mmCIF file with all atom_site columns, C-alpha atoms in Angstrom:
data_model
loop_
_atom_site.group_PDB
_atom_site.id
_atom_site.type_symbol
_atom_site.label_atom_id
_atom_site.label_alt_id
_atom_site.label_comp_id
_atom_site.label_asym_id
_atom_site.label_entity_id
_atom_site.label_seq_id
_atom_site.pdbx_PDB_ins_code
_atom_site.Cartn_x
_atom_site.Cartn_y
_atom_site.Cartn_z
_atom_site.occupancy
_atom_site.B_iso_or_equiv
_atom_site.pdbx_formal_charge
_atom_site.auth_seq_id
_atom_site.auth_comp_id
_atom_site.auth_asym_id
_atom_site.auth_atom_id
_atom_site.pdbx_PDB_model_num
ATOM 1   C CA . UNK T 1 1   ? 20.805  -5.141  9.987   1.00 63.00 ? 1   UNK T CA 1
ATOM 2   C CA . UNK T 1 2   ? 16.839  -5.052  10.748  1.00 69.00 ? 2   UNK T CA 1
ATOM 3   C CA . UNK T 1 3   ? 14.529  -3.688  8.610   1.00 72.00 ? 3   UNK T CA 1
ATOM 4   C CA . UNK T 1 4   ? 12.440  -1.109  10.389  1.00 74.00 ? 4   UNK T CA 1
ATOM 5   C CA . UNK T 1 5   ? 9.481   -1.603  8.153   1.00 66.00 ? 5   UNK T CA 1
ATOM 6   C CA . UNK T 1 6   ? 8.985   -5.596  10.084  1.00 65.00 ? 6   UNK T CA 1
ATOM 7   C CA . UNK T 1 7   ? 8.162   -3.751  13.094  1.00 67.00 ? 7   UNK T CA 1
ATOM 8   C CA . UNK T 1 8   ? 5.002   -2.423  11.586  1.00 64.00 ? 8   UNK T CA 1
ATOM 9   C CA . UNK T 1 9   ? 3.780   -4.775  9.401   1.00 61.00 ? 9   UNK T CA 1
ATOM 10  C CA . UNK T 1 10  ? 0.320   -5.727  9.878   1.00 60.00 ? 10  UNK T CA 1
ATOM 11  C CA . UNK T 1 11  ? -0.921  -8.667  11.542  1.00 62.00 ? 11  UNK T CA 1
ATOM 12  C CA . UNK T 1 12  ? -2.941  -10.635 9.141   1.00 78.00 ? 12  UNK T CA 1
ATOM 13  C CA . UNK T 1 13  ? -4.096  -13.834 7.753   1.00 85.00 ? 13  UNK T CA 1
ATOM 14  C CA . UNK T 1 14  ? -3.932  -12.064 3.860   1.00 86.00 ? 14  UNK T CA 1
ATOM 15  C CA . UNK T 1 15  ? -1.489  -9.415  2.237   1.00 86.00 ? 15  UNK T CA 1
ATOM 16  C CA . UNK T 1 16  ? -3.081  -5.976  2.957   1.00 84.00 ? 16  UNK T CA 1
ATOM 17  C CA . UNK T 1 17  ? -2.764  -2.423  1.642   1.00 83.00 ? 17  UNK T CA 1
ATOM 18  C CA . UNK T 1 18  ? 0.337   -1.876  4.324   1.00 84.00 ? 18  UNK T CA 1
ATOM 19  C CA . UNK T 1 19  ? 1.965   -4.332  2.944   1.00 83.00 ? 19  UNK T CA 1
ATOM 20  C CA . UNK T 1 20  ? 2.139   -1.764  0.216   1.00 85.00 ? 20  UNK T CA 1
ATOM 21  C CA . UNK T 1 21  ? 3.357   1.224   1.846   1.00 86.00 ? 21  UNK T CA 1
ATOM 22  C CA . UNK T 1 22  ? 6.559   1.222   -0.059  1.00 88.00 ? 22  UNK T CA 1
ATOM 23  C CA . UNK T 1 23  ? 5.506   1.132   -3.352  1.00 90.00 ? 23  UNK T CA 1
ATOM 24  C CA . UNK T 1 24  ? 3.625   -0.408  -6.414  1.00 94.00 ? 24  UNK T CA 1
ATOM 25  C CA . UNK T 1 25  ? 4.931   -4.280  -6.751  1.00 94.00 ? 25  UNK T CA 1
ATOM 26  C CA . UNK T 1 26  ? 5.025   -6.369  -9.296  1.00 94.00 ? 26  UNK T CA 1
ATOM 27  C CA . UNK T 1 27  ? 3.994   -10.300 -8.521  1.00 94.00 ? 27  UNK T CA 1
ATOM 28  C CA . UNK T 1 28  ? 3.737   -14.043 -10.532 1.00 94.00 ? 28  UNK T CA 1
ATOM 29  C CA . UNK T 1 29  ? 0.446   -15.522 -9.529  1.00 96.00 ? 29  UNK T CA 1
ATOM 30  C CA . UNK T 1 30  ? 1.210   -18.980 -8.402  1.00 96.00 ? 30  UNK T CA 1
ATOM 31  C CA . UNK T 1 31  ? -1.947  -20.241 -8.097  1.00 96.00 ? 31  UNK T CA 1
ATOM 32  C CA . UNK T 1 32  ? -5.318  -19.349 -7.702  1.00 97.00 ? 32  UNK T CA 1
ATOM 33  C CA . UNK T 1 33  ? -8.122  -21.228 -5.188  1.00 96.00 ? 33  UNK T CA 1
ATOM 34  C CA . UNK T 1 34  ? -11.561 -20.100 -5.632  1.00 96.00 ? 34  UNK T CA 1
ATOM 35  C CA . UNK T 1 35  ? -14.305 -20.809 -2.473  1.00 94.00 ? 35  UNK T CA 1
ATOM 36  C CA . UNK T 1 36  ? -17.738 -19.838 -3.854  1.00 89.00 ? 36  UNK T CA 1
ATOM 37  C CA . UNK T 1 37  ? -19.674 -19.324 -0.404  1.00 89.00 ? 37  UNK T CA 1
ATOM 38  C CA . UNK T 1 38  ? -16.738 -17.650 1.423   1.00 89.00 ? 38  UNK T CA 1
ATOM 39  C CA . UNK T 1 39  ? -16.966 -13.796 2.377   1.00 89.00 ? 39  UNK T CA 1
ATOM 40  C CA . UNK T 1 40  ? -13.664 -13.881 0.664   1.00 90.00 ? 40  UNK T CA 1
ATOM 41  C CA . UNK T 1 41  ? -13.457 -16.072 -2.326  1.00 95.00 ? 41  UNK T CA 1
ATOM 42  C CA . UNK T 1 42  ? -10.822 -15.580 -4.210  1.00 96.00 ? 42  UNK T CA 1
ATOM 43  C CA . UNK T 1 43  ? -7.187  -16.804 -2.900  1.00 96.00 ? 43  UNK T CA 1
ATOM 44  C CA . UNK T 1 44  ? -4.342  -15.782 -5.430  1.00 97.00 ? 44  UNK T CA 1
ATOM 45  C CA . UNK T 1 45  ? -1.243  -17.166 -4.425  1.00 97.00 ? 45  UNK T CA 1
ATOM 46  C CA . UNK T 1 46  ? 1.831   -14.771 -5.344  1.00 96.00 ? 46  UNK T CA 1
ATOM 47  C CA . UNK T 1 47  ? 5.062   -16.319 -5.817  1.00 94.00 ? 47  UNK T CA 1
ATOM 48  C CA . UNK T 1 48  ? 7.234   -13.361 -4.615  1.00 93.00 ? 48  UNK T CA 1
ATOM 49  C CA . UNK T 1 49  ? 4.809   -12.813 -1.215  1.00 91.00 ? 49  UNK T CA 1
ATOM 50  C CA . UNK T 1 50  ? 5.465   -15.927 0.514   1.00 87.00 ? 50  UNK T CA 1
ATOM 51  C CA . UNK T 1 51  ? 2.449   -18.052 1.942   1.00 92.00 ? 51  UNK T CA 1
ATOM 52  C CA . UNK T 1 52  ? -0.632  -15.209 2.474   1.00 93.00 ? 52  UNK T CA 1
ATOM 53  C CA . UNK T 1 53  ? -2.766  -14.699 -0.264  1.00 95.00 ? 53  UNK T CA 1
ATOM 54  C CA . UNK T 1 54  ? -4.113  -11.762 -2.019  1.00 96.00 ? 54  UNK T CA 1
ATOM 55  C CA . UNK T 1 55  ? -7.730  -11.280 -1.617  1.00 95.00 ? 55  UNK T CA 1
ATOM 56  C CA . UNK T 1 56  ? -8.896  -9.778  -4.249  1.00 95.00 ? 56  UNK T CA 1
ATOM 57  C CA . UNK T 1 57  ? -12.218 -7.135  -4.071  1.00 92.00 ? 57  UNK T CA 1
ATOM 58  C CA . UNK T 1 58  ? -14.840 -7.715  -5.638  1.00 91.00 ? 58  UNK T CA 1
ATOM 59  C CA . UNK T 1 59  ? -13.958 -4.866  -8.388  1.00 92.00 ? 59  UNK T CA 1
ATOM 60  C CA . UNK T 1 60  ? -10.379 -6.499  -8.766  1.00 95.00 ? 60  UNK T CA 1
ATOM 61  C CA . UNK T 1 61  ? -11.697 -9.474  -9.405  1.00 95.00 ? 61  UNK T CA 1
ATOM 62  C CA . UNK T 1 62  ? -13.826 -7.544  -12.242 1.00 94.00 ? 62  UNK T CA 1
ATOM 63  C CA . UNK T 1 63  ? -10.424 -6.668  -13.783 1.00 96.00 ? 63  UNK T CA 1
ATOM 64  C CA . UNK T 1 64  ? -8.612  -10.051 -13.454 1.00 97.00 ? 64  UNK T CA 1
ATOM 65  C CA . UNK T 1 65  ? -12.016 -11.369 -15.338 1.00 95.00 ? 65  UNK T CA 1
ATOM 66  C CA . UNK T 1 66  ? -11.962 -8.337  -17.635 1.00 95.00 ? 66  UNK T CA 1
ATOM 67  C CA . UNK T 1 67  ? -7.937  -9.446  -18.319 1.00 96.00 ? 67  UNK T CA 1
ATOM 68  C CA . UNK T 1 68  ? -7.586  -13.138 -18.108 1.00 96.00 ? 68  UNK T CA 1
ATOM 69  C CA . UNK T 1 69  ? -11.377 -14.751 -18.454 1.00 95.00 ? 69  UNK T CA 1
ATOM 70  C CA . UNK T 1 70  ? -13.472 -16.795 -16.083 1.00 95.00 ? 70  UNK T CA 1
ATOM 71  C CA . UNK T 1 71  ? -10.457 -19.658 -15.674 1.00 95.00 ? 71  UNK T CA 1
ATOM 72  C CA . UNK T 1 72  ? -8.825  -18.749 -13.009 1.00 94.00 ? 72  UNK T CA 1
ATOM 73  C CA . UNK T 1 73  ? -6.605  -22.414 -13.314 1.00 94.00 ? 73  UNK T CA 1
ATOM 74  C CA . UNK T 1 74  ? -5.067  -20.233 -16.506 1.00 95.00 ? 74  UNK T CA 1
ATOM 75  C CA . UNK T 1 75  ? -3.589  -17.384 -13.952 1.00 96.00 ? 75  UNK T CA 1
ATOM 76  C CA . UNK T 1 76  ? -0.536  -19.619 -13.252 1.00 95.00 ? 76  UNK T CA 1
ATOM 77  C CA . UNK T 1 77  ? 2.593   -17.649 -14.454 1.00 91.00 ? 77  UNK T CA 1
ATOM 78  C CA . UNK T 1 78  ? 0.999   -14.315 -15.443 1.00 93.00 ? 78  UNK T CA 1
ATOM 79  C CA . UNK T 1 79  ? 1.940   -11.485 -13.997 1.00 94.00 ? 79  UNK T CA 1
ATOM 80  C CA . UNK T 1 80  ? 0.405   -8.268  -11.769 1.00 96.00 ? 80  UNK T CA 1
ATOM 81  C CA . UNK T 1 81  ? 1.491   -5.335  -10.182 1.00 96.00 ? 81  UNK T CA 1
ATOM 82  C CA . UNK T 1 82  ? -0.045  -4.302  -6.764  1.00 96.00 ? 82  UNK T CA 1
ATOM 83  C CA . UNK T 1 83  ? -0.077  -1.051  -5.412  1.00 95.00 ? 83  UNK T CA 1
ATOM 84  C CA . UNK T 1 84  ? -1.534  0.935   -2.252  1.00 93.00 ? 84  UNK T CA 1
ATOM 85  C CA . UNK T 1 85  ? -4.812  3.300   -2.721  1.00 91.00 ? 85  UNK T CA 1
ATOM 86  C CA . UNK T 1 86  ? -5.372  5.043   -0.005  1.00 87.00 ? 86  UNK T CA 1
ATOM 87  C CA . UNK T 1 87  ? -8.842  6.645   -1.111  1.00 83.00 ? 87  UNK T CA 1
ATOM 88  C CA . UNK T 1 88  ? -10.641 3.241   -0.739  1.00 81.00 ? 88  UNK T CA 1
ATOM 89  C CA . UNK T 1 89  ? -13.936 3.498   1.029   1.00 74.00 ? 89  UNK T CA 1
ATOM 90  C CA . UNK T 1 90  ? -15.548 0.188   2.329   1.00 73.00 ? 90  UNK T CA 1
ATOM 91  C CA . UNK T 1 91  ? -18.740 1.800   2.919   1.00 73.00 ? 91  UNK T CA 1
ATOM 92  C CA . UNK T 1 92  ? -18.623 5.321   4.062   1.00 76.00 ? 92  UNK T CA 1
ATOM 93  C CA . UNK T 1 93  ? -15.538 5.022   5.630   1.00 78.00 ? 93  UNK T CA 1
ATOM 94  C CA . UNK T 1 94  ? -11.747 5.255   4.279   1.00 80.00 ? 94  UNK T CA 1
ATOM 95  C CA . UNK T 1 95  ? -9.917  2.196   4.941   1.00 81.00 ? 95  UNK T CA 1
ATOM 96  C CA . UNK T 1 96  ? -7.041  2.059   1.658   1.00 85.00 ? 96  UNK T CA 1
ATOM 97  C CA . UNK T 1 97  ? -7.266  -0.852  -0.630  1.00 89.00 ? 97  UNK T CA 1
ATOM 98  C CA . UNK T 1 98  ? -5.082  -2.372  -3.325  1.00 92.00 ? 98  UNK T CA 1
ATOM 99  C CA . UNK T 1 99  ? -5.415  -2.084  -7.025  1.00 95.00 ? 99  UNK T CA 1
ATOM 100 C CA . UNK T 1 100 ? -4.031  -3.442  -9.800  1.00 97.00 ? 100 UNK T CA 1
ATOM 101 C CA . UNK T 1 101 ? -2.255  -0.714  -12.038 1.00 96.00 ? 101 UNK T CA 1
ATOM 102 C CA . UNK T 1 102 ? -0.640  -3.174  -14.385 1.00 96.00 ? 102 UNK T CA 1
ATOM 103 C CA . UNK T 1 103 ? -1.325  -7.154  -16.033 1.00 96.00 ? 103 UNK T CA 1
ATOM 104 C CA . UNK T 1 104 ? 0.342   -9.405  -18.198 1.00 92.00 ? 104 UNK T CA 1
ATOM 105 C CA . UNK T 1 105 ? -1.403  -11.266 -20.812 1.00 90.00 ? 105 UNK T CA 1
ATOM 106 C CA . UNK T 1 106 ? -3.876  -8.354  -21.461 1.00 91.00 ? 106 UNK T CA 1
ATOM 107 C CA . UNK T 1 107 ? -6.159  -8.858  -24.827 1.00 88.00 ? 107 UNK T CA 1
ATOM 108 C CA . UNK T 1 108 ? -3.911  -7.486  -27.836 1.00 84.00 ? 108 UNK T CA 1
ATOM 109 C CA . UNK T 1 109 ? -1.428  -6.474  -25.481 1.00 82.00 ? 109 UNK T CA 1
ATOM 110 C CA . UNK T 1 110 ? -3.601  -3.110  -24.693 1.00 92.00 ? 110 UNK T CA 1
ATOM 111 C CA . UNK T 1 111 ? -4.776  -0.992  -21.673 1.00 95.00 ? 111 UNK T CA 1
ATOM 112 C CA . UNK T 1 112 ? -7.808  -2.500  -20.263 1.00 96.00 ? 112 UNK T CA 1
ATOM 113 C CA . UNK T 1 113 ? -10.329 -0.282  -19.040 1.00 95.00 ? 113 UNK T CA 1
ATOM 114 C CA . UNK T 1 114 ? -12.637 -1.132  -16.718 1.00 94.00 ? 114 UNK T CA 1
ATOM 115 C CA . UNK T 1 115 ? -15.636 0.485   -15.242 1.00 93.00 ? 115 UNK T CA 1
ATOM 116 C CA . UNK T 1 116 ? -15.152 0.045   -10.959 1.00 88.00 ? 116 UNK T CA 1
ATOM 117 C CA . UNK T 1 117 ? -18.001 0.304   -8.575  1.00 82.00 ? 117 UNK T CA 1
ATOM 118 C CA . UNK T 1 118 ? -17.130 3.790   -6.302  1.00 75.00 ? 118 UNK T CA 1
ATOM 119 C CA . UNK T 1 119 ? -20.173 3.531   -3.603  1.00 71.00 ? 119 UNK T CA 1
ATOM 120 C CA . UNK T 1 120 ? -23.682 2.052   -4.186  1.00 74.00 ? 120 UNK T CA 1
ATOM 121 C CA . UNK T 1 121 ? -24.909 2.285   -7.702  1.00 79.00 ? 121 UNK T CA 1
ATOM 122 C CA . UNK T 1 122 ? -22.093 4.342   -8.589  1.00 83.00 ? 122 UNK T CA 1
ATOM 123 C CA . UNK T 1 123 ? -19.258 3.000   -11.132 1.00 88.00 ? 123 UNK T CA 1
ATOM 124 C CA . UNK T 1 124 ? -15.818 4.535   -12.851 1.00 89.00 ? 124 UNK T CA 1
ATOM 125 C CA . UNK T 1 125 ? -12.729 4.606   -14.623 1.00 92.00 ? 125 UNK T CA 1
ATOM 126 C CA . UNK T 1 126 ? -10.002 1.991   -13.768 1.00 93.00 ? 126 UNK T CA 1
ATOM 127 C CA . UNK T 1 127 ? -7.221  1.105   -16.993 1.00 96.00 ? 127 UNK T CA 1
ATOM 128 C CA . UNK T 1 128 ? -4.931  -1.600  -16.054 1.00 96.00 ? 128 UNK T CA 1
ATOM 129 C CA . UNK T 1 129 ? -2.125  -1.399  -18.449 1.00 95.00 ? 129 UNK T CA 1
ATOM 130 C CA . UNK T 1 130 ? 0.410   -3.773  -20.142 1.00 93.00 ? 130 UNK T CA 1
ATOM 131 C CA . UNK T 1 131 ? 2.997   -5.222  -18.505 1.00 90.00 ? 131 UNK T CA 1
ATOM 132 C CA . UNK T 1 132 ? 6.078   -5.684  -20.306 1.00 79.00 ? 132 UNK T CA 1
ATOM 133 C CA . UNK T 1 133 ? 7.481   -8.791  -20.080 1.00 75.00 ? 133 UNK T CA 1
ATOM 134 C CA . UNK T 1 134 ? 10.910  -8.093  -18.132 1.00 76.00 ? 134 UNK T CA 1
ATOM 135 C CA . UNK T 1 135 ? 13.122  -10.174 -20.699 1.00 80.00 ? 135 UNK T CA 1
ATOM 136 C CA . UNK T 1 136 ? 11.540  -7.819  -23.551 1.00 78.00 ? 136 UNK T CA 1
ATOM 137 C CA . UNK T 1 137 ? 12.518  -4.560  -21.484 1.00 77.00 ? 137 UNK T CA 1
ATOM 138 C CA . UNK T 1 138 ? 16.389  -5.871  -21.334 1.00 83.00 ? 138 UNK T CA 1
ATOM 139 C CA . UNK T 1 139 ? 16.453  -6.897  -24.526 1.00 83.00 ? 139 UNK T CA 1
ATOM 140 C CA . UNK T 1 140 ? 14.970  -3.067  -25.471 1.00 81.00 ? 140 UNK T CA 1
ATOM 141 C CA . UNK T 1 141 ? 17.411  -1.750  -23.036 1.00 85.00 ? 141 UNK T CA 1
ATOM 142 C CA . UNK T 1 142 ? 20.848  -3.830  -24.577 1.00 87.00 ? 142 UNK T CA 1
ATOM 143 C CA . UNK T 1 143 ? 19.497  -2.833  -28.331 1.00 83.00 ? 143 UNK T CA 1
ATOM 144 C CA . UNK T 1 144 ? 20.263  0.729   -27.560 1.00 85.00 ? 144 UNK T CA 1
ATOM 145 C CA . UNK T 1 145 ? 23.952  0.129   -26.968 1.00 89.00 ? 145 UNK T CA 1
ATOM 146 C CA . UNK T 1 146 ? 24.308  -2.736  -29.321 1.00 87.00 ? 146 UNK T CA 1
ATOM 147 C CA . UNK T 1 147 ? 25.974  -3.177  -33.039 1.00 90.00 ? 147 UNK T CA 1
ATOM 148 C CA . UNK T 1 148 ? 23.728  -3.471  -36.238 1.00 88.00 ? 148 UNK T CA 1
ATOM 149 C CA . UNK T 1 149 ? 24.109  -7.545  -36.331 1.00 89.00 ? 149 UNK T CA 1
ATOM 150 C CA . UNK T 1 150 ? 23.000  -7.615  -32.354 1.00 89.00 ? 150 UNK T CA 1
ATOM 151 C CA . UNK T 1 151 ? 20.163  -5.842  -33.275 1.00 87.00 ? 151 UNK T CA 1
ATOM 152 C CA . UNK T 1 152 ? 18.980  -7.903  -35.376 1.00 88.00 ? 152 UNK T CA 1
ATOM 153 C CA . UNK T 1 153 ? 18.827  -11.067 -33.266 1.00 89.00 ? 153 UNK T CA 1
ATOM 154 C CA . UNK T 1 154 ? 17.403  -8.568  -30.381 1.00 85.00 ? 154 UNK T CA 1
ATOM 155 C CA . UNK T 1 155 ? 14.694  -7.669  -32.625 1.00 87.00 ? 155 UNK T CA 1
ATOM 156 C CA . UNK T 1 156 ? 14.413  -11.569 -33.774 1.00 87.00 ? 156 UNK T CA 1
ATOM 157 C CA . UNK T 1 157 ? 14.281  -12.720 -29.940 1.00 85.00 ? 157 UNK T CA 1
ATOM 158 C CA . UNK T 1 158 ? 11.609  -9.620  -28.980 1.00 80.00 ? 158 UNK T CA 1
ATOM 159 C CA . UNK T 1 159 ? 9.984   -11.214 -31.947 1.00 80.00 ? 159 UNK T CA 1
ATOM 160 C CA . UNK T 1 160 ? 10.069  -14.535 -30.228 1.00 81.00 ? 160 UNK T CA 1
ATOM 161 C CA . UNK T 1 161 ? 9.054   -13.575 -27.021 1.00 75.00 ? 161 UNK T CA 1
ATOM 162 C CA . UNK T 1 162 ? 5.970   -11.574 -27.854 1.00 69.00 ? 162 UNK T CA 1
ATOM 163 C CA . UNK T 1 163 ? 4.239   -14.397 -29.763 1.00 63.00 ? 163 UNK T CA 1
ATOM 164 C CA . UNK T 1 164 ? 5.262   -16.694 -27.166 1.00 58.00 ? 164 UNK T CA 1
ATOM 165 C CA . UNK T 1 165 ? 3.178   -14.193 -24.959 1.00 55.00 ? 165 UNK T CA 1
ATOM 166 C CA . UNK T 1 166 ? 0.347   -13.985 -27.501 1.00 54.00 ? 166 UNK T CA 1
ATOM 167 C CA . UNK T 1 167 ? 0.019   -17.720 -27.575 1.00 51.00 ? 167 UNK T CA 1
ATOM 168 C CA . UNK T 1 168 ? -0.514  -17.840 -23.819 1.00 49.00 ? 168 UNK T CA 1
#
């Protein structure tokens, strides 16, 4: 059966804030290409969006510097989720943007926050948050339902997992 939603999607070169319409989404970044003297310089590949980038703004890139430092050859594998804001001005006007609401890999595994430029000389609040690595949520999930000696190898493979992200 078609999906309704195809018949609307933007036509575009990048993904854009439509492409968001239906939610916050969580992406791998595949890879990264950087192009210093474009208008758009930043390229981040996303495994689970096919072959457009994601152009960041220049205040999303703030964050993914803020997050995961100046290499952007480390982004590989980490993880993001996207999501739709309408209230983004380019300029005066209202166009919608997207923002990043959540990151893996964050410094001790905290909210980030990050001050965002609003309009011309004007910054504010932005937090990314954590995001949990998806085998640590179903191993949380399974330990609620799960004898006393499963527990204790959930809590020994959590264990695992989060200084396998901390080494990262």
């Amino acid at each position: 059966m078609a999906d309704i939603g195809d018949t609307v999607a933007p036509k575009a070169d990048q993904m854009v804030n439509e492409d968001l319409m239906s939610g916050p989404r969580t992406f791998t970044v595949s890879r990264v290409v950087v192009k210093p003297n474009a208008e758009q310089p930043v390229d981040v590949y996303l495994e689970e969006f096919g072959p457009l980038p994601y152009r960041p703004s220049k205040g999303m890139r703030d964050v993914m510097l803020a997050a995961w430092g100046r290499k952007s050859a480390t982004y590989a594998g980490k993880r993001l989720t996207l999501y739709r804001d309408a209230g983004v001005k380019f300029g005066t006007t209202v166009w919608g943007g997207i923002r990043i609401s959540h990151m893996s890999d964050l410094p001790d595994n905290k909210p980030l926050p990050v001050q965002l430029r609003i309009s011309r000389g004007k910054k504010g609040p932005h937090v990314v948050k954590p995001l949990v690595d998806p085998r640590i949520a179903a191993l949380r999930a399974e330990w609620e339902t799960a004898d006393p000696e499963r527990r204790a190898a959930i809590e020994a493979e959590v264990k695992a997992l989060n200084t396998t992200n901390e080494e990262k």
